[in-house]
Tab-separated table of C-alpha atoms in Angstrom:
chain	number	residue	atom	x	y	z
F	1	MET	CA	-0.395	22.639	-2.007
F	2	VAL	CA	-0.653	24.136	-5.499
F	3	VAL	CA	-0.802	21.585	-8.162
F	4	ARG	CA	1.169	22.502	-11.037
F	5	GLN	CA	-0.853	23.332	-14.214
F	6	GLU	CA	0.784	22.721	-17.583
F	7	THR	CA	-0.642	23.899	-20.750
F	8	ARG	CA	0.791	22.861	-24.254
F	9	PRO	CA	1.119	26.203	-26.206
F	10	GLY	CA	-0.523	26.637	-29.675
F	11	THR	CA	-3.489	24.308	-28.962
F	12	GLY	CA	-7.215	24.929	-28.253
F	13	ALA	CA	-8.004	27.153	-25.335
F	14	SER	CA	-4.565	27.328	-24.410
F	15	SER	CA	-3.530	29.220	-27.365
F	16	GLY	CA	-2.890	32.833	-26.985
F	17	SER	CA	-4.599	33.927	-23.814
F	18	GLY	CA	-3.557	31.067	-22.125
F	19	GLU	CA	-6.796	30.731	-20.190
F	20	VAL	CA	-7.459	27.566	-18.337
F	21	PRO	CA	-10.906	25.917	-18.878
F	22	PRO	CA	-13.063	26.049	-15.818
F	23	GLU	CA	-13.683	22.420	-15.730
F	24	PHE	CA	-9.903	21.846	-15.527
F	25	ARG	CA	-9.846	24.459	-12.740
F	26	ALA	CA	-12.338	22.614	-10.736
F	27	ALA	CA	-10.694	19.211	-11.467
F	28	VAL	CA	-7.544	20.617	-9.886
F	29	LEU	CA	-9.230	21.876	-7.036
F	30	ALA	CA	-10.787	18.346	-6.414
F	31	MET	CA	-6.997	16.849	-6.629
F	32	GLN	CA	-6.095	19.171	-3.781
F	33	ALA	CA	-8.935	18.468	-1.702
F	34	ALA	CA	-8.250	14.674	-1.826
F	35	THR	CA	-7.629	12.965	1.686
F	36	LEU	CA	-4.839	10.521	1.896
F	37	ARG	CA	-3.484	8.425	4.585
F	38	PRO	CA	-0.805	10.002	6.834
F	39	GLU	CA	1.906	7.350	5.566
F	40	ILE	CA	1.612	9.117	2.017
F	41	PHE	CA	3.976	12.179	1.455
F	42	CYS	CA	2.351	13.696	-1.669
F	43	GLU	CA	3.576	16.612	-3.743
F	44	GLU	CA	3.246	18.461	-7.118
F	45	MET	CA	5.447	17.327	-9.913
F	46	PRO	CA	6.126	18.400	-13.422
F	47	ALA	CA	3.242	17.338	-15.688
F	48	PRO	CA	3.860	16.158	-19.310
F	49	GLN	CA	3.091	18.922	-21.749
F	50	ARG	CA	2.833	16.806	-24.752
F	51	ILE	CA	0.125	14.371	-24.211
F	52	ALA	CA	-2.840	16.823	-23.516
F	53	PRO	CA	-3.461	20.368	-23.864
F	54	TYR	CA	-3.808	20.613	-20.041
F	55	ALA	CA	-2.420	18.268	-17.191
F	56	SER	CA	-1.656	18.388	-13.443
F	57	ALA	CA	0.392	15.793	-11.728
F	58	LEU	CA	1.142	14.372	-8.245
F	59	SER	CA	3.963	12.082	-6.853
F	60	ALA	CA	3.797	10.055	-3.792
F	61	ASP	CA	5.994	8.251	-1.311
F	62	VAL	CA	4.748	5.492	1.214
F	63	THR	CA	6.780	5.788	4.451
F	64	VAL	CA	6.440	3.139	7.270
F	65	ASP	CA	8.809	3.329	10.281
F	66	ASP	CA	10.870	6.075	8.512
F	67	THR	CA	11.560	3.686	5.483
F	68	GLU	CA	10.278	4.284	2.050
F	69	VAL	CA	8.266	1.242	0.726
F	70	GLY	CA	6.443	2.554	-2.051
F	71	THR	CA	6.346	5.278	-4.548
F	72	GLY	CA	3.898	6.407	-7.304
F	73	ARG	CA	2.535	9.208	-9.524
F	74	LEU	CA	-0.655	10.435	-10.861
F	75	ILE	CA	-1.298	12.585	-13.732
F	76	LEU	CA	-4.561	14.319	-14.689
F	77	LEU	CA	-5.007	14.973	-18.424
F	78	HIS	CA	-7.547	17.305	-20.102
F	79	ASP	CA	-8.437	17.783	-23.710
F	80	PRO	CA	-11.465	19.843	-24.228
F	81	ASP	CA	-12.217	18.393	-27.710
F	82	GLY	CA	-12.190	14.676	-26.413
F	83	ASN	CA	-10.008	11.906	-27.201
F	84	ASP	CA	-11.215	8.674	-29.095
F	85	ALA	CA	-8.339	6.794	-27.091
F	86	TRP	CA	-9.847	8.008	-23.731
F	87	GLY	CA	-13.326	6.269	-24.532
F	88	GLY	CA	-14.673	9.615	-25.878
F	89	GLY	CA	-14.154	11.593	-22.583
F	90	THR	CA	-12.232	14.852	-21.981
F	91	PHE	CA	-10.205	13.688	-18.883
F	92	ARG	CA	-8.088	10.674	-18.468
F	93	CYS	CA	-6.006	9.546	-15.153
F	94	VAL	CA	-2.753	7.966	-15.668
F	95	ALA	CA	-1.262	6.195	-12.587
F	96	TYR	CA	1.859	4.668	-11.468
F	97	ALA	CA	2.477	2.587	-8.319
F	98	ARG	CA	5.577	0.783	-7.179
F	99	ALA	CA	6.249	-1.375	-4.186
F	100	ASP	CA	8.793	-3.403	-2.575
F	101	ILE	CA	7.550	-7.115	-2.122
F	102	ASP	CA	8.594	-10.330	-0.914
F	103	VAL	CA	11.073	-11.994	-3.148
F	104	ASP	CA	9.058	-15.196	-2.856
F	105	LEU	CA	6.090	-13.411	-4.389
F	106	VAL	CA	7.835	-12.868	-7.647
F	107	SER	CA	7.022	-16.467	-8.996
F	108	ASP	CA	3.340	-16.269	-7.913
F	109	GLN	CA	1.432	-16.637	-11.138
F	110	MET	CA	-1.769	-14.730	-9.799
F	111	LEU	CA	0.411	-11.774	-8.688
F	112	GLY	CA	-0.423	-9.581	-11.697
F	113	GLU	CA	-4.347	-10.290	-11.500
F	114	VAL	CA	-4.141	-9.477	-7.941
F	115	GLY	CA	-2.301	-6.467	-8.330
F	116	TRP	CA	-4.976	-5.323	-11.097
F	117	SER	CA	-7.636	-5.931	-8.762
F	118	TRP	CA	-6.218	-3.610	-6.150
F	119	LEU	CA	-6.793	-0.872	-8.617
F	120	MET	CA	-10.259	-1.755	-9.690
F	121	GLU	CA	-11.326	-2.654	-6.004
F	122	ALA	CA	-10.004	0.993	-4.902
F	123	LEU	CA	-11.837	2.790	-7.565
F	124	SER	CA	-15.099	1.108	-6.550
F	125	ALA	CA	-14.588	1.394	-2.921
F	126	HIS	CA	-14.417	5.320	-3.498
F	127	GLU	CA	-17.040	5.388	-6.042
F	128	ALA	CA	-14.783	6.788	-8.466
F	129	GLY	CA	-16.855	6.123	-11.702
F	130	HIS	CA	-14.783	5.035	-14.644
F	131	THR	CA	-14.470	3.728	-18.198
F	132	ALA	CA	-11.911	2.423	-20.625
F	133	ALA	CA	-9.399	1.241	-18.106
F	134	SER	CA	-6.266	-0.417	-19.156
F	135	GLY	CA	-2.734	-0.933	-17.880
F	136	THR	CA	0.134	-3.390	-17.068
F	137	VAL	CA	1.456	-5.328	-13.940
F	138	THR	CA	5.038	-6.002	-13.933
F	139	ARG	CA	7.176	-7.851	-11.395
F	140	VAL	CA	10.924	-7.036	-10.992
F	141	ALA	CA	13.390	-9.066	-9.102
F	142	THR	CA	17.067	-8.315	-8.484
F	143	GLU	CA	19.957	-10.627	-7.459
F	144	SER	CA	23.147	-9.596	-6.218
F	145	PHE	CA	26.515	-11.448	-6.630
F	146	GLY	CA	30.333	-11.344	-5.931
F	147	GLY	CA	31.205	-8.729	-3.239
F	148	MET	CA	27.348	-7.809	-3.009
F	149	ALA	CA	26.113	-11.404	-2.474
F	150	ASP	CA	25.473	-10.969	1.073
F	151	GLU	CA	22.832	-8.420	0.382
F	152	GLY	CA	20.495	-10.756	-1.093
F	153	GLY	CA	17.728	-10.293	-3.484
F	154	THR	CA	14.991	-7.553	-3.711
F	155	ALA	CA	11.599	-7.510	-5.647
F	156	GLN	CA	9.186	-4.698	-6.620
F	157	LEU	CA	5.826	-4.787	-8.267
F	158	GLU	CA	4.998	-1.879	-10.674
F	159	ILE	CA	1.559	-1.177	-11.685
F	160	ARG	CA	0.762	1.271	-14.531
F	161	ALA	CA	-2.596	2.061	-15.579
F	162	SER	CA	-4.906	4.769	-17.124
F	163	TRP	CA	-8.672	5.156	-17.101
F	164	THR	CA	-11.427	7.838	-17.905
F	165	PRO	CA	-13.215	9.395	-14.960
F	166	VAL	CA	-17.109	9.082	-15.655
F	167	ALA	CA	-19.379	11.854	-14.253
F	168	GLY	CA	-22.140	10.882	-11.865
F	169	GLU	CA	-25.680	11.815	-12.206
F	170	ASP	CA	-24.977	15.485	-10.971
F	171	GLY	CA	-22.157	15.778	-13.572
F	172	ASP	CA	-19.407	15.822	-11.000
F	173	LEU	CA	-16.381	13.799	-12.117
F	174	ARG	CA	-15.388	13.307	-8.477
F	175	VAL	CA	-11.610	13.622	-9.237
F	176	GLY	CA	-10.720	13.713	-5.729
F	177	ALA	CA	-12.187	10.097	-5.130
F	178	HIS	CA	-9.955	8.949	-8.144
F	179	VAL	CA	-6.793	10.672	-6.057
F	180	GLU	CA	-7.757	8.755	-2.984
F	181	ALA	CA	-8.259	5.503	-4.967
F	182	TRP	CA	-4.677	5.824	-6.404
F	183	GLY	CA	-3.546	6.533	-2.690
F	184	GLU	CA	-5.204	3.465	-1.410
F	185	LEU	CA	-3.738	1.331	-4.283
F	186	LEU	CA	-0.361	2.513	-2.926
F	187	CYS	CA	-0.875	1.593	0.655
F	188	THR	CA	-2.582	-1.932	-0.520
F	189	ALA	CA	0.712	-2.607	-2.717
F	190	VAL	CA	3.131	-2.047	0.242
F	191	GLY	CA	0.978	-4.198	2.579
F	192	LEU	CA	-0.503	-1.523	4.730
F	193	PRO	CA	-3.681	-3.096	6.387
F	194	PRO	CA	-7.008	-1.267	5.640
F	195	VAL	CA	-8.243	1.328	8.031
F	196	PRO	CA	-11.028	-0.517	10.077
F	197	GLU	CA	-14.707	0.508	9.522
F	198	GLY	CA	-15.654	3.487	11.498
F	199	VAL	CA	-12.123	4.706	12.265
F	200	ALA	CA	-11.270	8.163	10.525
F	201	VAL	CA	-8.143	8.502	8.834
F	202	MET	CA	-6.010	11.457	9.617
F	203	PRO	CA	-5.375	13.424	6.320
F	204	SER	CA	-1.758	14.026	5.447
F	205	ARG	CA	-0.828	17.384	4.648
F	206	ARG	CA	0.260	17.756	1.080
F	207	GLY	CA	4.116	18.577	0.707
F	208	GLN	CA	4.680	17.305	4.265
F	209	ARG	CA	5.035	13.788	5.925
F	210	GLY	CA	1.889	12.831	7.829
F	211	ARG	CA	2.134	12.448	11.455
């Protein structure tokens, strides 16, 4: 899969020649090399063009037994000049995850805190160093009335977050680890059990449903 590269005309290195900084090219290659569980269908999506000079974006759906139970997107932003709002970094990850949940969970006062912990734990598990993390966790409940009353209620959990990747001692941002952490967040949110230690996950083919 070729990840879409967006540049905002008339700014910095993207002006005129349209050259893409090598560090951004490397980050995009790392996104492409990330390994996701076969339940995740992942493909490129148009990236926003006005948030940062350079951006690449992925969208994903989580499917279990031919039923879509969750969806999400991940955007990698890059500003060679840095951004104070990003904690001084030049890259920023912006993530979204939505999952169907039991209606009874909507009233759980700990749901927001638990949802946020899923992201933090996923980043830690994949050794995806980061700083300046922020975000929201929203619960959405839908009730049906009248002729649709028999359909019952539904509920979803939405997690919106952003964080700045931090390079390791070798200078590598390990962008692929951040993509994999996002994928784990999606799977945790929809209730998929973790893969047992020592069991390899068959990587999904980008742009195709995993087998």
